[in-house]
CSV table of C-alpha atoms in Angstrom, one decimal:
chain,number,residue,atom,x,y,z
A,1,MET,CA,-13.5,-16.6,20.4
A,2,ILE,CA,-13.1,-18.5,17.2
A,3,LYS,CA,-12.1,-22.1,17.8
A,4,LYS,CA,-8.8,-23.4,16.6
A,5,ASN,CA,-8.7,-24.5,12.9
A,6,ASN,CA,-12.4,-23.5,12.5
A,7,ILE,CA,-11.3,-21.5,9.4
A,8,LYS,CA,-9.5,-23.7,6.8
A,9,ASN,CA,-9.6,-22.0,3.4
A,10,GLY,CA,-10.6,-18.6,2.2
A,11,LEU,CA,-9.8,-14.9,2.2
A,12,LEU,CA,-10.2,-12.1,4.8
A,13,ILE,CA,-10.3,-8.5,3.6
A,14,PHE,CA,-8.5,-7.0,6.6
A,15,ASN,CA,-8.3,-3.2,7.4
A,16,LYS,CA,-4.8,-2.8,8.7
A,17,PRO,CA,-4.3,0.1,11.1
A,18,LYS,CA,-1.5,2.6,10.8
A,19,SER,CA,1.8,2.2,12.8
A,20,ILE,CA,2.0,-1.6,12.6
A,21,THR,CA,3.9,-3.8,10.2
A,22,SER,CA,2.2,-6.3,7.9
A,23,ASN,CA,4.2,-9.1,9.7
A,24,ASN,CA,3.0,-8.0,13.2
A,25,THR,CA,-0.6,-7.7,11.8
A,26,LEU,CA,-0.4,-11.3,10.6
A,27,LYS,CA,1.0,-12.5,14.0
A,28,LYS,CA,-1.9,-10.8,15.8
A,29,ILE,CA,-4.5,-12.3,13.5
A,30,LYS,CA,-2.9,-15.8,13.9
A,31,ASN,CA,-3.1,-15.4,17.7
A,32,ILE,CA,-6.7,-14.3,17.6
A,33,LEU,CA,-7.9,-17.0,15.3
A,34,LYS,CA,-5.5,-19.7,16.6
A,35,ASN,CA,-4.7,-20.6,13.1
A,36,LYS,CA,-1.1,-20.8,11.8
A,37,LYS,CA,-1.9,-21.7,8.1
A,38,ILE,CA,-2.4,-18.1,7.0
A,39,GLY,CA,-0.4,-15.5,5.1
A,40,TYR,CA,-0.9,-12.0,3.7
A,41,ILE,CA,-1.0,-11.0,0.1
A,42,GLY,CA,0.7,-7.6,-0.7
A,43,SER,CA,2.4,-6.0,2.3
A,44,LEU,CA,1.8,-2.4,3.6
A,45,ASP,CA,4.4,-0.1,5.2
A,46,PRO,CA,3.8,0.8,8.9
A,47,ILE,CA,2.6,4.3,7.8
A,48,SER,CA,0.0,2.7,5.6
A,49,SER,CA,-3.5,1.6,6.5
A,50,GLY,CA,-6.2,-0.2,4.6
A,51,ILE,CA,-6.6,-3.5,2.7
A,52,LEU,CA,-4.3,-6.3,3.7
A,53,LEU,CA,-5.6,-9.5,2.2
A,54,ILE,CA,-5.2,-12.5,4.6
A,55,ALA,CA,-5.3,-15.9,2.9
A,56,PHE,CA,-6.2,-19.1,4.7
A,57,GLY,CA,-5.0,-22.6,3.8
A,58,LYS,CA,-5.0,-23.5,0.1
A,59,THR,CA,-6.1,-19.9,-0.8
A,60,ASN,CA,-2.5,-19.0,-0.3
A,61,LYS,CA,-1.8,-20.8,-3.5
A,62,LEU,CA,-3.7,-18.1,-5.3
A,63,PHE,CA,-1.0,-15.5,-4.2
A,64,ASN,CA,0.4,-15.0,-7.7
A,65,LYS,CA,-3.0,-14.5,-9.3
A,66,ILE,CA,-4.3,-12.0,-6.6
A,67,ILE,CA,-1.0,-10.0,-6.3
A,68,LYS,CA,-1.3,-9.0,-10.0
A,69,LYS,CA,-4.5,-7.1,-9.5
A,70,LYS,CA,-4.7,-3.3,-9.6
A,71,LYS,CA,-4.3,-1.4,-6.3
A,72,THR,CA,-6.0,1.9,-5.4
A,73,TYR,CA,-4.5,4.2,-2.8
A,74,LYS,CA,-5.6,7.5,-1.2
A,75,ILE,CA,-2.5,9.5,-0.3
A,76,THR,CA,-2.0,12.6,1.8
A,77,ILE,CA,1.4,14.4,1.2
A,78,LYS,CA,3.2,17.4,2.6
A,79,LEU,CA,5.0,19.8,0.3
A,80,GLY,CA,8.0,21.9,1.3
A,81,GLU,CA,10.1,19.2,3.0
A,82,LYS,CA,11.7,15.8,2.2
A,83,THR,CA,12.6,13.0,4.6
A,84,ASN,CA,15.1,10.1,4.4
A,85,THR,CA,12.4,7.5,4.3
A,86,TYR,CA,10.1,9.5,2.0
A,87,ASP,CA,7.3,9.5,4.7
A,88,ALA,CA,6.5,11.0,8.1
A,89,TYR,CA,8.3,8.2,10.0
A,90,GLY,CA,11.7,9.5,8.8
A,91,TYR,CA,13.6,12.6,9.7
A,92,ILE,CA,13.6,15.8,7.6
A,93,THR,CA,16.7,16.1,5.4
A,94,LYS,CA,15.8,19.3,3.6
A,95,LYS,CA,13.3,22.2,3.7
A,96,TYR,CA,12.1,24.3,0.9
A,97,PHE,CA,10.4,27.7,0.6
A,98,ILE,CA,7.2,27.7,-1.3
A,99,ASN,CA,6.0,31.0,-2.6
A,100,ASP,CA,3.6,29.7,-5.3
A,101,LYS,CA,-0.1,30.1,-4.9
A,102,LYS,CA,-2.6,27.2,-4.9
A,103,LYS,CA,-3.4,27.5,-8.6
A,104,ILE,CA,0.3,27.4,-9.6
A,105,ILE,CA,1.0,24.4,-7.3
A,106,LYS,CA,-2.0,22.5,-8.8
A,107,LYS,CA,-0.9,23.4,-12.4
A,108,ASN,CA,2.7,22.2,-11.6
A,109,ILE,CA,1.6,19.0,-10.0
A,110,ASN,CA,-0.8,18.2,-12.9
A,111,LYS,CA,2.0,18.8,-15.4
A,112,ILE,CA,4.3,16.4,-13.6
A,113,ILE,CA,1.8,13.6,-12.8
A,114,LYS,CA,0.9,13.3,-16.5
A,115,LYS,CA,4.4,11.8,-16.9
A,116,TYR,CA,3.6,9.1,-14.3
A,117,LYS,CA,0.9,7.4,-16.3
A,118,GLY,CA,1.6,4.1,-18.1
A,119,LYS,CA,4.7,2.0,-17.8
A,120,ILE,CA,7.5,3.8,-15.9
A,121,LEU,CA,10.9,2.9,-14.6
A,122,HIS,CA,10.5,3.1,-10.8
A,123,ASN,CA,13.1,4.0,-8.2
A,124,ILE,CA,12.9,1.6,-5.2
A,125,PRO,CA,13.3,3.4,-1.9
A,126,THR,CA,16.6,2.7,0.0
A,127,TYR,CA,14.5,2.3,3.1
A,128,SER,CA,12.5,-0.7,1.9
A,129,SER,CA,12.3,-4.5,2.4
A,130,CYS,CA,13.3,-5.1,-1.3
A,131,LYS,CA,16.4,-7.3,-1.2
A,132,TYR,CA,19.9,-6.9,-2.6
A,133,LYS,CA,22.2,-9.9,-2.2
A,134,GLY,CA,19.7,-11.5,0.1
A,135,LYS,CA,19.5,-8.6,2.5
A,136,PRO,CA,16.7,-5.9,2.7
A,137,LEU,CA,17.8,-2.5,1.4
A,138,TYR,CA,16.9,-0.7,4.7
A,139,LYS,CA,19.6,-2.7,6.5
A,140,TYR,CA,22.2,-1.2,4.1
A,141,ALA,CA,20.6,2.3,4.4
A,142,ILE,CA,20.8,2.2,8.2
A,143,LYS,CA,24.6,1.7,7.8
A,144,GLY,CA,24.7,4.6,5.4
A,145,ILE,CA,25.0,2.5,2.3
A,146,ASN,CA,22.4,3.5,-0.3
A,147,ILE,CA,21.8,0.7,-2.9
A,148,LYS,CA,20.0,2.1,-6.0
A,149,LYS,CA,17.5,-0.3,-7.6
A,150,LYS,CA,14.9,0.2,-10.2
A,151,LYS,CA,12.0,-1.7,-11.6
A,152,TYR,CA,9.2,-1.3,-14.2
A,153,ILE,CA,5.7,-0.7,-12.8
A,154,TYR,CA,2.4,0.6,-14.3
A,155,ILE,CA,0.4,3.6,-13.2
A,156,TYR,CA,-3.2,3.4,-14.4
A,157,LYS,CA,-4.4,6.6,-12.8
A,158,ILE,CA,-3.1,9.5,-10.7
A,159,LYS,CA,-5.1,12.6,-9.9
A,160,ILE,CA,-5.3,15.4,-7.4
A,161,ASN,CA,-8.3,15.3,-5.0
A,162,LYS,CA,-7.6,18.4,-2.9
A,163,ILE,CA,-4.9,21.0,-2.2
A,164,LYS,CA,-4.9,23.0,1.0
A,165,LYS,CA,-1.8,25.1,1.7
A,166,LYS,CA,1.1,22.6,1.7
A,167,ILE,CA,-1.1,19.5,2.0
A,168,VAL,CA,-2.1,17.6,-1.1
A,169,LYS,CA,-4.4,14.7,-1.4
A,170,LEU,CA,-4.1,12.2,-4.3
A,171,THR,CA,-5.5,9.0,-5.7
A,172,ILE,CA,-3.2,6.5,-7.4
A,173,VAL,CA,-4.2,3.3,-9.2
A,174,CYS,CA,-1.2,1.1,-9.9
A,175,SER,CA,0.3,-2.3,-10.5
A,176,LYS,CA,2.0,-4.6,-8.0
A,177,GLY,CA,5.5,-3.6,-6.7
A,178,THR,CA,4.7,0.1,-6.7
A,179,TYR,CA,6.3,2.1,-3.9
A,180,ILE,CA,4.1,5.1,-3.5
A,181,ARG,CA,6.7,6.7,-1.2
A,182,SER,CA,9.1,6.8,-4.1
A,183,ILE,CA,6.7,8.3,-6.6
A,184,ILE,CA,5.8,11.1,-4.1
A,185,ASN,CA,9.5,11.7,-3.5
A,186,ASP,CA,10.2,11.9,-7.2
A,187,ILE,CA,7.2,14.3,-7.7
A,188,GLY,CA,8.6,16.5,-4.9
A,189,LYS,CA,12.0,16.6,-6.7
A,190,LYS,CA,10.5,17.6,-10.0
A,191,LEU,CA,8.4,20.3,-8.3
A,192,LYS,CA,11.5,21.6,-6.5
A,193,TYR,CA,9.3,21.8,-3.4
A,194,GLY,CA,10.1,18.5,-1.8
A,195,ALA,CA,7.3,16.1,-0.7
A,196,TYR,CA,6.7,13.2,1.6
A,197,ILE,CA,3.8,11.0,2.7
A,198,LEU,CA,1.8,11.9,5.7
A,199,ASN,CA,-0.9,9.2,5.3
A,200,LEU,CA,-1.5,6.4,2.8
A,201,LYS,CA,-4.6,4.1,2.6
A,202,ARG,CA,-5.1,1.2,0.3
A,203,ILE,CA,-8.8,1.2,-0.5
A,204,LYS,CA,-9.0,-1.5,-3.2
A,205,ILE,CA,-7.2,-4.5,-4.6
A,206,GLY,CA,-8.9,-5.8,-7.8
A,207,LYS,CA,-12.5,-6.2,-6.8
A,208,PHE,CA,-11.8,-6.3,-3.0
A,209,LYS,CA,-13.0,-3.1,-1.4
A,210,ILE,CA,-12.2,-1.4,1.9
A,211,LYS,CA,-15.9,-1.1,2.7
A,212,LYS,CA,-16.1,-4.9,3.0
A,213,SER,CA,-13.1,-5.1,5.3
A,214,TYR,CA,-12.8,-6.1,9.0
A,215,ASN,CA,-10.5,-4.9,11.8
A,216,PHE,CA,-9.1,-6.6,14.9
A,217,ASN,CA,-12.2,-6.0,17.0
A,218,ASP,CA,-14.5,-7.5,14.3
A,219,ILE,CA,-12.4,-10.7,14.2
A,220,LYS,CA,-12.6,-11.0,18.0
A,221,LYS,CA,-16.3,-10.6,18.0
A,222,LYS,CA,-17.2,-12.9,15.1
A,223,LYS,CA,-17.9,-16.5,16.2
A,224,ASN,CA,-18.4,-18.0,12.7
A,225,ASN,CA,-16.8,-17.9,9.3
A,226,ASN,CA,-18.9,-15.0,7.9
A,227,ILE,CA,-15.9,-12.7,7.8
A,228,ILE,CA,-14.1,-15.1,5.4
A,229,ILE,CA,-14.8,-15.2,1.7
A,230,PRO,CA,-14.9,-18.9,0.8
A,231,HIS,CA,-12.2,-20.4,-1.4
A,232,LYS,CA,-14.6,-21.4,-4.1
A,233,LYS,CA,-15.9,-17.9,-4.4
A,234,ILE,CA,-12.4,-16.5,-4.8
A,235,ILE,CA,-11.7,-19.0,-7.5
A,236,LYS,CA,-14.9,-17.9,-9.4
A,237,LEU,CA,-14.0,-14.3,-9.0
A,238,LEU,CA,-10.4,-14.7,-10.2
A,239,TYR,CA,-11.0,-17.0,-13.1
A,240,ASN,CA,-14.6,-16.5,-14.3
A,241,ASN,CA,-15.0,-12.9,-13.3
A,242,ASN,CA,-18.8,-13.3,-13.1
A,243,LEU,CA,-19.4,-12.2,-9.5
A,244,LYS,CA,-20.3,-8.8,-8.3
A,245,ASN,CA,-17.6,-6.7,-6.6
A,246,ILE,CA,-16.9,-8.0,-3.1
C-alpha cells in the first residue's frame, strides 16, 4: 500500500467506473492513498464512466485552467422512451412508437445534430447538482418542483457512430458545463421518438486520454508515484503546450 503523504502534488488520470458518484470515488481514493489533500476536476454522473481527473496538493490550484479543456464522450442512447432523469437510472415517463427504418432515423438524427454545433443555449436537467438559491436542482425535483435553468455551452463535434434498431451510439466533443443527458433528451424531443442515455463514457479531457488512466485496483497495486503525472509536467502541458499527448 502507498504510504501516507507519499504523493504530494500532481495529477492522476482515473477511470471512474459506472454506478458510483464522483464524491464517493474521491473518498475511496483518499482512503486507498491515505491522502486528504486531493480533489477531482470535472464531475461525472453515476451512470457515467471514464476520465475523472484527481488533483494532488498544489495541482488543485490549476482547476480553472484544466476545467476549460475540451471533453470527449462516447454515448449510447435508446430511442422510443424518455425518463425523468434523462438516463437509465430514472423511470420511464413516456413511450413512443417508432415505425421509421434505420436510414430514416439516421437522416433525422443527422439533420437535428447539425443544429447542436457551435455555441448553444443549454437546458440544465432538473435532476442535477447545479444549484438554485444554494440548493441542488435535484432536491427541488424530488419534491416535484422543476426549476428551469439554462446556460451557454459550446459543442465542437457531434456525430453518429452506429445505429442498431433503437440503440444509437454517438461521439460528442464539448466545453465545460455540458450536460450530455440534456442534449440527448432535447434530441429525443425534436425526433419525436424520445431518447435517454444508457451509457456514457468520457474518453478525453484536453490532452488527457482514457488509455493512460488507472482504476482502483491499479492504485492499490502501485507502490510508487508512477501513476501520478508530476505537477511540473502539468504546468508545461497547460502553459507551454510542447509535450506529447499524455
